[in-house]
XYZ file of N, CA and C in Angstrom:
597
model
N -24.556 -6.032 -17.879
C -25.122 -5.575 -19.142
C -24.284 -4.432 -19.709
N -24.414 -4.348 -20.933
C -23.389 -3.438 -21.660
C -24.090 -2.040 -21.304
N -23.267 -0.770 -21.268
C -23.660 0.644 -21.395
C -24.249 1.235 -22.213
N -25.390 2.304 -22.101
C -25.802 2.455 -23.371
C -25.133 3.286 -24.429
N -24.861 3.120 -25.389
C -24.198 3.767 -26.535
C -22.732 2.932 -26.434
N -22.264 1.778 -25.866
C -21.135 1.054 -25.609
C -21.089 0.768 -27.049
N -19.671 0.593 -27.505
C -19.664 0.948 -28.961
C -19.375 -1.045 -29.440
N -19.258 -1.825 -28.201
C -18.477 -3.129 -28.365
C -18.377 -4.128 -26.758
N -18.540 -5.276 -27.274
C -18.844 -6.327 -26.496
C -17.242 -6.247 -25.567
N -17.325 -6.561 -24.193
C -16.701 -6.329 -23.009
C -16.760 -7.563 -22.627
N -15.540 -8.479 -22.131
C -15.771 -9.830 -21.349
C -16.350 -9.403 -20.083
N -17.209 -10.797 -19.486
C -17.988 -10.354 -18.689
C -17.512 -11.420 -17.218
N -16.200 -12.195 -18.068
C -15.482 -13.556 -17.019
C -14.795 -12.537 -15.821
N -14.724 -12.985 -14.661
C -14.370 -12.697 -13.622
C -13.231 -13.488 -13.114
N -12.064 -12.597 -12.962
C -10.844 -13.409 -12.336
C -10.632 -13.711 -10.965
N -10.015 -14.982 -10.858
C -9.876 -15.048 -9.165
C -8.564 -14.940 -8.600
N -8.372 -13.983 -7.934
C -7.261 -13.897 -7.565
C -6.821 -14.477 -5.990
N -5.581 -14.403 -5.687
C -4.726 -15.538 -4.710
C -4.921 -14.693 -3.297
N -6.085 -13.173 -3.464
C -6.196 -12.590 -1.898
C -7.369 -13.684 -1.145
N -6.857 -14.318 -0.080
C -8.011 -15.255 0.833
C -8.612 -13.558 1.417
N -10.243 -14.382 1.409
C -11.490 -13.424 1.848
C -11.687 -14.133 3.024
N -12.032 -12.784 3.659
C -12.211 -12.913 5.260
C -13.597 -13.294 5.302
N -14.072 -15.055 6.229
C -15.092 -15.289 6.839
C -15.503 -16.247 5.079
N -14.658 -16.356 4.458
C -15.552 -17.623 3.426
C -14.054 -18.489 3.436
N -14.487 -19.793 2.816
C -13.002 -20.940 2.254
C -12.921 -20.623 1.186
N -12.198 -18.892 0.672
C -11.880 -18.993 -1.163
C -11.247 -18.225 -0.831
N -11.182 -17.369 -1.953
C -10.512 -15.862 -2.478
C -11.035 -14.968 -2.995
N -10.772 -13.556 -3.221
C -11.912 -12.268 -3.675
C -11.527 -12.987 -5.272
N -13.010 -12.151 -5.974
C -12.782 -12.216 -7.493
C -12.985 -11.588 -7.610
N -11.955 -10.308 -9.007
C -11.938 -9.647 -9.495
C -13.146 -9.232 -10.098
N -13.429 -8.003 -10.592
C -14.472 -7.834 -11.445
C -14.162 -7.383 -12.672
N -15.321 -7.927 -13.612
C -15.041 -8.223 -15.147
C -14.293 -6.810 -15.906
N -14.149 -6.739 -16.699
C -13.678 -5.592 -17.848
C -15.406 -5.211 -17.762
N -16.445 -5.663 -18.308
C -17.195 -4.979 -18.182
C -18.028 -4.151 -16.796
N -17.692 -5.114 -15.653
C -18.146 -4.233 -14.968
C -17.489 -3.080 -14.411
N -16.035 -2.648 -14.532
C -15.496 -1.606 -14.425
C -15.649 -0.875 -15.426
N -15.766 -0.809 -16.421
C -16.337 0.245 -17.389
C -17.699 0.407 -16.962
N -18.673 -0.241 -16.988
C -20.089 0.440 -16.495
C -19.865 1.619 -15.316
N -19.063 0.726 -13.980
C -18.842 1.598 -12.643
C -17.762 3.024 -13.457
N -16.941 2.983 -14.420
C -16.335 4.089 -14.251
C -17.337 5.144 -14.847
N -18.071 4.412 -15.941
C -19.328 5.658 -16.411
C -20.442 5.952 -15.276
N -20.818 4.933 -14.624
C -21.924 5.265 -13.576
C -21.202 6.731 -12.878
N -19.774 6.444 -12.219
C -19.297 7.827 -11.420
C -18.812 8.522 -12.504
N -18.953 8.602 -13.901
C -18.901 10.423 -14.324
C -17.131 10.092 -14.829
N -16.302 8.930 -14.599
C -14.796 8.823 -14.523
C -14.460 8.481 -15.877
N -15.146 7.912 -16.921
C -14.899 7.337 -18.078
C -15.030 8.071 -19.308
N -14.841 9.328 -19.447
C -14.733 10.201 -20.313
C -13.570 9.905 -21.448
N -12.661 9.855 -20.839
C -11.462 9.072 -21.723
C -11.031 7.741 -21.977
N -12.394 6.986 -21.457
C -11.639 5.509 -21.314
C -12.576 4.716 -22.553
N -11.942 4.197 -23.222
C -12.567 3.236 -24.145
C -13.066 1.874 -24.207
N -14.006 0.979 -24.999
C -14.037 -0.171 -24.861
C -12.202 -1.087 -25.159
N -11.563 -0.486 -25.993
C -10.482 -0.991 -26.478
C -9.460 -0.973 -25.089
N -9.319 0.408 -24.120
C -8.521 0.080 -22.948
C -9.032 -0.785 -21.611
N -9.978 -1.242 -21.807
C -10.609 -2.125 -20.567
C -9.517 -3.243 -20.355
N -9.316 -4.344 -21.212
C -9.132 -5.395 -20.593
C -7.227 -4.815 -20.210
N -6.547 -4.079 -20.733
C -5.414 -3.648 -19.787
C -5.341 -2.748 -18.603
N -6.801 -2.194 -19.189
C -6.646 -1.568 -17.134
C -7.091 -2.407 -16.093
N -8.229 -3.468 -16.689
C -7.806 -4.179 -15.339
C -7.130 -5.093 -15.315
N -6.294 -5.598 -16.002
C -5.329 -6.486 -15.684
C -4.144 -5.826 -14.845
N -3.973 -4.727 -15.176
C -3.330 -3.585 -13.891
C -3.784 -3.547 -12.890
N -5.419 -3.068 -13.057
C -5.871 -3.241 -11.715
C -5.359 -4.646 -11.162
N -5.794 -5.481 -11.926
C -5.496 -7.111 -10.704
C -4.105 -6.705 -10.172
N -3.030 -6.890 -10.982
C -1.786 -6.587 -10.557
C -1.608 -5.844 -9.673
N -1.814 -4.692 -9.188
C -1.712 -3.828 -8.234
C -2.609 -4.717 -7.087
N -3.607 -4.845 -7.358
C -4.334 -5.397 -5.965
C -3.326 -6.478 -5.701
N -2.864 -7.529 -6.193
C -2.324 -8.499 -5.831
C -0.776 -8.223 -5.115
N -0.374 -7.037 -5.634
C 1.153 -6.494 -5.306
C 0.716 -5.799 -4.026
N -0.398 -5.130 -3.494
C -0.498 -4.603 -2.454
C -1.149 -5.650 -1.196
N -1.282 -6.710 -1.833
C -1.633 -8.000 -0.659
C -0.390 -8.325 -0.337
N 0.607 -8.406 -1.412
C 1.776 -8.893 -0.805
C 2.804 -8.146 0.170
N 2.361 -7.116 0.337
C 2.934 -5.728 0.833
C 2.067 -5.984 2.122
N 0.631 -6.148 2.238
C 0.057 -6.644 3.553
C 0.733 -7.716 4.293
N 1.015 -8.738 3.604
C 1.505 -9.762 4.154
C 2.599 -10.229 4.539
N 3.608 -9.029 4.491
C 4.746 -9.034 4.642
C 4.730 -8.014 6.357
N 3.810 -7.641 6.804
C 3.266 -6.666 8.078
C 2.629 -7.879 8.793
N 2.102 -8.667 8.103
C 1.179 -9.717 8.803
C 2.070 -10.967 9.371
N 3.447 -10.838 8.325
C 4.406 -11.920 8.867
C 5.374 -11.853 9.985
N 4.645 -10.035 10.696
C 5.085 -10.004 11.713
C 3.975 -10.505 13.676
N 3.403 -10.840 12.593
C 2.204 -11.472 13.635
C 2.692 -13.128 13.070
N 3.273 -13.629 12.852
C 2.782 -15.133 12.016
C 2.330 -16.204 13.189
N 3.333 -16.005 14.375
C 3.317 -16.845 15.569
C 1.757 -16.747 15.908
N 1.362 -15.384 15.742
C -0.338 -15.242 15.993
C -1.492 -15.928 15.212
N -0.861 -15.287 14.086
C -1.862 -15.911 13.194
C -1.112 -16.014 11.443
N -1.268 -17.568 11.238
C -0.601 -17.696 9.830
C -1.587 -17.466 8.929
N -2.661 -17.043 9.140
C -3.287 -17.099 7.768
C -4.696 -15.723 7.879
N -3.853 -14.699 7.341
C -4.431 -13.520 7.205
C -5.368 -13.691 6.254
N -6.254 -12.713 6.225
C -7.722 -12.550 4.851
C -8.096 -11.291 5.215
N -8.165 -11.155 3.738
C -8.914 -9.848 3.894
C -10.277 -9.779 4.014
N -10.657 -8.935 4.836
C -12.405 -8.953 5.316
C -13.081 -8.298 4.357
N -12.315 -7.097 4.168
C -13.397 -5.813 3.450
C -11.903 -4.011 3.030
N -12.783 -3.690 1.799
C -12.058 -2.843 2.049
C -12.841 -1.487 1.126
N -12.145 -0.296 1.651
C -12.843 1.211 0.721
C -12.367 1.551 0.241
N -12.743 1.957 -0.849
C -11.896 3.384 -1.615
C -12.079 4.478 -0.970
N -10.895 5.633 -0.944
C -11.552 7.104 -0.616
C -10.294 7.497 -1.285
N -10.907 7.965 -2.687
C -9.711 8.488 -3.368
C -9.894 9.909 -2.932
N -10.839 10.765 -2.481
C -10.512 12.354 -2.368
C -10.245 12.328 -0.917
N -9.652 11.374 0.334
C -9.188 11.328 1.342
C -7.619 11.058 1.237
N -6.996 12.506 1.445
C -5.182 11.964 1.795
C -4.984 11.650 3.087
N -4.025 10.427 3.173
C -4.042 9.671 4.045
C -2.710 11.178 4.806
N -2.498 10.683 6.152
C -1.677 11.897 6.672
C -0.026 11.877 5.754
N 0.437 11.024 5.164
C 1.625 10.833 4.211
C 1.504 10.939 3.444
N 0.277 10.840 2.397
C 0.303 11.339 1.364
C -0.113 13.346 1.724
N -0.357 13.399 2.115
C -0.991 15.394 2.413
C 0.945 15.778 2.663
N 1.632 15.367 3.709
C 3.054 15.437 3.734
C 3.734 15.381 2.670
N 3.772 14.059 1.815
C 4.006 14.088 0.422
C 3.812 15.204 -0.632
N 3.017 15.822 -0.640
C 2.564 16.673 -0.932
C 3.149 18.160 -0.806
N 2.825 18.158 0.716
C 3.340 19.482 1.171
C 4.733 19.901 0.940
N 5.235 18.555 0.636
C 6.893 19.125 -0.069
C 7.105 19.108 -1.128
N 6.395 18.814 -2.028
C 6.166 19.175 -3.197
C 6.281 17.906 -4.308
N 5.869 16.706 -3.468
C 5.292 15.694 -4.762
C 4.019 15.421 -4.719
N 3.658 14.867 -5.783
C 2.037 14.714 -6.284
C 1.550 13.950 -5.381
N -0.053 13.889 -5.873
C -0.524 13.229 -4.764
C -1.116 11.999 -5.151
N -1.792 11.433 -4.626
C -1.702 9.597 -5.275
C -3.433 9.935 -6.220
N -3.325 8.689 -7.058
C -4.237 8.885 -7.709
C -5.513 7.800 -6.835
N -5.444 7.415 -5.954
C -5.993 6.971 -4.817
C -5.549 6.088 -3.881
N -6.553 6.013 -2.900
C -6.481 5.531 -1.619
C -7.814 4.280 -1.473
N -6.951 3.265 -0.815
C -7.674 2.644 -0.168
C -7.508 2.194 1.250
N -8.377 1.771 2.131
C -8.654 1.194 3.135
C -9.050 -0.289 3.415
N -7.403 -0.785 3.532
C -8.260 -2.004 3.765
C -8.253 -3.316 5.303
N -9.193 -3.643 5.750
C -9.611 -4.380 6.560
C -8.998 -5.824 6.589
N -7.726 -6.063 7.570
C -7.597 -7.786 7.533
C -7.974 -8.458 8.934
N -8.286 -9.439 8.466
C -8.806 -10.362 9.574
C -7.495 -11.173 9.682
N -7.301 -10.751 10.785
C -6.013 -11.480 11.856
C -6.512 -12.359 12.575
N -6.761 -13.873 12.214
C -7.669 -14.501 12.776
C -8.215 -14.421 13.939
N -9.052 -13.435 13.638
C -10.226 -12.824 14.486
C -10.083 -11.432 15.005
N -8.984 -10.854 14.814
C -8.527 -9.444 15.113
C -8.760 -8.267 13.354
N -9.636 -7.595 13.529
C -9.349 -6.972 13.089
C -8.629 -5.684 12.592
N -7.616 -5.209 11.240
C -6.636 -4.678 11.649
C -6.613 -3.925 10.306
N -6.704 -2.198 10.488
C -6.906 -1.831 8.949
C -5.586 -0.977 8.629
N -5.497 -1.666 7.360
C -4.407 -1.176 6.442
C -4.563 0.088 5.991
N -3.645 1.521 5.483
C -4.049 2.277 4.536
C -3.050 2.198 3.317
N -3.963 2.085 2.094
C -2.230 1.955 0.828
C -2.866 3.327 0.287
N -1.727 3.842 -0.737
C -1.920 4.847 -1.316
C -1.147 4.602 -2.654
N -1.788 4.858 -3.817
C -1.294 4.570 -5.199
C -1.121 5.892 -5.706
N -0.039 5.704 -6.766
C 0.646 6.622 -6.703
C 1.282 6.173 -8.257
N 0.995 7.495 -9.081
C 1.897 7.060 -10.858
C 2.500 8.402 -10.738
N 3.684 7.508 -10.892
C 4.693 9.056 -11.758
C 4.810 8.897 -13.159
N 4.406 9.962 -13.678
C 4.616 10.706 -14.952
C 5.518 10.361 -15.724
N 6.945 10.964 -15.275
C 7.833 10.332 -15.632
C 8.822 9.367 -15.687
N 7.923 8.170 -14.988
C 8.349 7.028 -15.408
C 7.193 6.055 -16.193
N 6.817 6.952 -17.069
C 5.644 5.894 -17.725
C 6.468 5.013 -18.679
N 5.729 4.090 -18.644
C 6.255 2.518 -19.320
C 7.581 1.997 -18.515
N 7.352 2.211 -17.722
C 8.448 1.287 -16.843
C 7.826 0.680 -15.681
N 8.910 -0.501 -14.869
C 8.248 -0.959 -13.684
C 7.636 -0.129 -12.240
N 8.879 1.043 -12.848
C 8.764 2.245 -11.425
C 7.647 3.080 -11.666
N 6.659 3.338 -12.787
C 5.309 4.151 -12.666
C 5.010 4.522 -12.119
N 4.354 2.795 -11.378
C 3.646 2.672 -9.853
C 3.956 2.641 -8.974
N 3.498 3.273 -8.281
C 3.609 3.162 -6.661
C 2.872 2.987 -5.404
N 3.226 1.732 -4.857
C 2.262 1.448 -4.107
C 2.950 1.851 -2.568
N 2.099 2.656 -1.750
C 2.552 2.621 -0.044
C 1.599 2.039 0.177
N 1.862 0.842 1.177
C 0.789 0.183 2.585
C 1.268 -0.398 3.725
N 0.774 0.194 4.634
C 0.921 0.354 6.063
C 0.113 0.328 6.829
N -0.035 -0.339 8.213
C -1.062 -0.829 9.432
C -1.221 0.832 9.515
N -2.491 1.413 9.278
C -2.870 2.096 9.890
C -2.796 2.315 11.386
N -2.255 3.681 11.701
C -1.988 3.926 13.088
C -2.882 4.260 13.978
N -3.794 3.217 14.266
C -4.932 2.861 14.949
C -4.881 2.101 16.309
N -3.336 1.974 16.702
C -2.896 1.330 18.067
C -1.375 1.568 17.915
N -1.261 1.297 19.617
C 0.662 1.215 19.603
C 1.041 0.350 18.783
N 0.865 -1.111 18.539
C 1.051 -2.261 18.372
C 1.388 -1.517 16.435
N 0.082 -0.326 15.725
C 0.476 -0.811 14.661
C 1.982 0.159 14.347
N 1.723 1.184 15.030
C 3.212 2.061 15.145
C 4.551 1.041 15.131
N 4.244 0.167 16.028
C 5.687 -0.625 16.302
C 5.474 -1.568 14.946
N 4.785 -1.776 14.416
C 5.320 -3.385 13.292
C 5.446 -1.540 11.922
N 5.223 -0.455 12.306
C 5.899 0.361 10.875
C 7.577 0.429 11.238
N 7.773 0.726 12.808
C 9.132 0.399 13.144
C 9.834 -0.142 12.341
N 9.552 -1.376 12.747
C 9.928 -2.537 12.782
C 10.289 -3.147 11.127
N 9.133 -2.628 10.478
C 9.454 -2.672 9.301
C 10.414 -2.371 8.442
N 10.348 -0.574 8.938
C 11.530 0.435 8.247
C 13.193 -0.316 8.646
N 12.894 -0.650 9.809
C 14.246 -1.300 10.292
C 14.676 -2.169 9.340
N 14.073 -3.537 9.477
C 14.269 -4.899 8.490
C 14.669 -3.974 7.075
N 13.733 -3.292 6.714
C 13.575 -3.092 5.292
C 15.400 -2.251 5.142
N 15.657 -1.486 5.837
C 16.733 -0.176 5.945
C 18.218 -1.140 5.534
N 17.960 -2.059 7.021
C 19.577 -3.252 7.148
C 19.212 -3.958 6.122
N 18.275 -4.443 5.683
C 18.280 -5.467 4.108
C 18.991 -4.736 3.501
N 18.238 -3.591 2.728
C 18.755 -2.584 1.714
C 20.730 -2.666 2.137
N 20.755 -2.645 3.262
C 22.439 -1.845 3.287
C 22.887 -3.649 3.595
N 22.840 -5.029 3.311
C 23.174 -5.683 3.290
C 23.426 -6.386 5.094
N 22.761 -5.823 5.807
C 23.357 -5.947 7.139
C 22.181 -7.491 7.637
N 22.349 -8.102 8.671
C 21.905 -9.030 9.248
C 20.867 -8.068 10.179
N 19.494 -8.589 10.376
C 18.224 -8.132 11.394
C 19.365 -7.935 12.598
N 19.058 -6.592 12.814
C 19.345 -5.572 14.693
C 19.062 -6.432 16.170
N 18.091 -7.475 15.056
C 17.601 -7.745 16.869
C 18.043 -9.326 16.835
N 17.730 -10.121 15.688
C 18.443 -11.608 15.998
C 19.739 -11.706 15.575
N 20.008 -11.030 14.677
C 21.802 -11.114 14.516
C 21.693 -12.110 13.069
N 20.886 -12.626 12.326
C 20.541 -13.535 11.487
C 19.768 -12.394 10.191
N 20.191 -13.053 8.722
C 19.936 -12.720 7.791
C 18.182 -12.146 7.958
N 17.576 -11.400 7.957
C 16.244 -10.782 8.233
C 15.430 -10.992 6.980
N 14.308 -12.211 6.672
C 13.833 -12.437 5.781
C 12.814 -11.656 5.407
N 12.205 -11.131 6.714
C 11.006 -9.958 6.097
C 11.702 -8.927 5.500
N 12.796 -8.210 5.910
C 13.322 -7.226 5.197
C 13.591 -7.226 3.735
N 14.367 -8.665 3.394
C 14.566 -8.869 2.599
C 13.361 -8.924 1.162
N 12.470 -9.846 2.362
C 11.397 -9.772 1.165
C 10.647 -8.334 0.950
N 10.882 -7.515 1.851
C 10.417 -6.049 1.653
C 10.809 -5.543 0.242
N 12.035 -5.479 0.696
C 13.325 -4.972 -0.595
C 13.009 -5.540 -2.031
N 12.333 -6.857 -1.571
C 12.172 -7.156 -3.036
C 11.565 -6.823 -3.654
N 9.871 -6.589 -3.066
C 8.773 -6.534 -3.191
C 8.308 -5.048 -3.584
N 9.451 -4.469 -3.056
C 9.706 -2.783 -3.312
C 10.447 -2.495 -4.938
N 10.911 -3.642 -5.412
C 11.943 -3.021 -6.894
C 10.644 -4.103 -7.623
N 9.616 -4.506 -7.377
C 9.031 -5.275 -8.067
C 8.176 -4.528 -9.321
């Protein structure tokens, strides 16, 4: 239902996007332009936001959610032999929680993200939580580099320490053109890191 004093009609269609949900046969769906404007007035956040900027913030929003699945799944393609088909179970916001890299980030003197989430994948049947942290720079508004997304296996076991390794590695020798350290062969996760990073 519309807000009261909402100055104009809000689509109320719900998009489906390509993240598989943990424990059903689909995918999460987005929520409408209108129901993120209600939720940003319910929390007190929509002071500056209009009926006219809805349907481009969340089409950002989708975008970002969908760019930070692919950033999951590029951590998950280091399990693949385990399990090929990751889903996400569940996940939180805690935007006034800095994750320990973003507070570091910080402490040397860059900004801090404009939030955080937590999110939960089901490794068929393992559960395994992610932390991303979003992040706009200023001065790169209107460009691809704005945004910024970090996500990483939360360091909640050895196992997730070693696939951040493991990552930085692939990702490091992509960047400098080199073949994966450990098979001697072109390193496709890296690669797709690299990509997924100028995206």
């Amino acid at each position: 239902l519309p807000c009261p004093r909402q100055r104009k009609q809000l689509p109320t269609e719900r998009a489906v996007s390509s993240i598989p949900k943990g424990g059903v046969n689909g995918t999460w769906t987005f929520p409408s332009p209108q129901m993120v404007y209600n939720a940003l007035k319910r929390k007190g956040k929509g002071d500056d936001v209009t009926e006219d900027d809805m349907e481009g913030f969340v089409a950002a929003h989708n975008s970002m959610n969908e760019l930070t699945w692919r950033y999951v799944t590029l951590f998950e393609k280091l399990h693949a032999e385990e399990c090929n088909c990751p889903s996400l179970l569940k996940f939180q916001g805690r935007p006034h929680d800095l994750s320990p890299l973003a507070w570091l980030r910080q402490q040397l003197g860059g900004g801090a993200p404009f939030d955080r989430h937590d999110w939960v994948v089901d490794r068929c049947g393992k559960e395994v939580r992610y932390v991303i942290d979003f992040y706009f720079h200023e001065d790169r508004a209107g460009t691809n580099e704005a945004f910024e997304i970090i996500a990483r296996p939360a360091l909640d076991s050895f196992e997730a320490a070693l696939d951040r390794t493991k990552m930085a590695i692939y990702s490091r020798f992509a960047e400098w053109g080199l073949p994966c350290p450990i098979t001697g062969k072109p390193g496709s996760i890296g690669q797709e890191a690299r990509s997924a990073s100028s995206t």
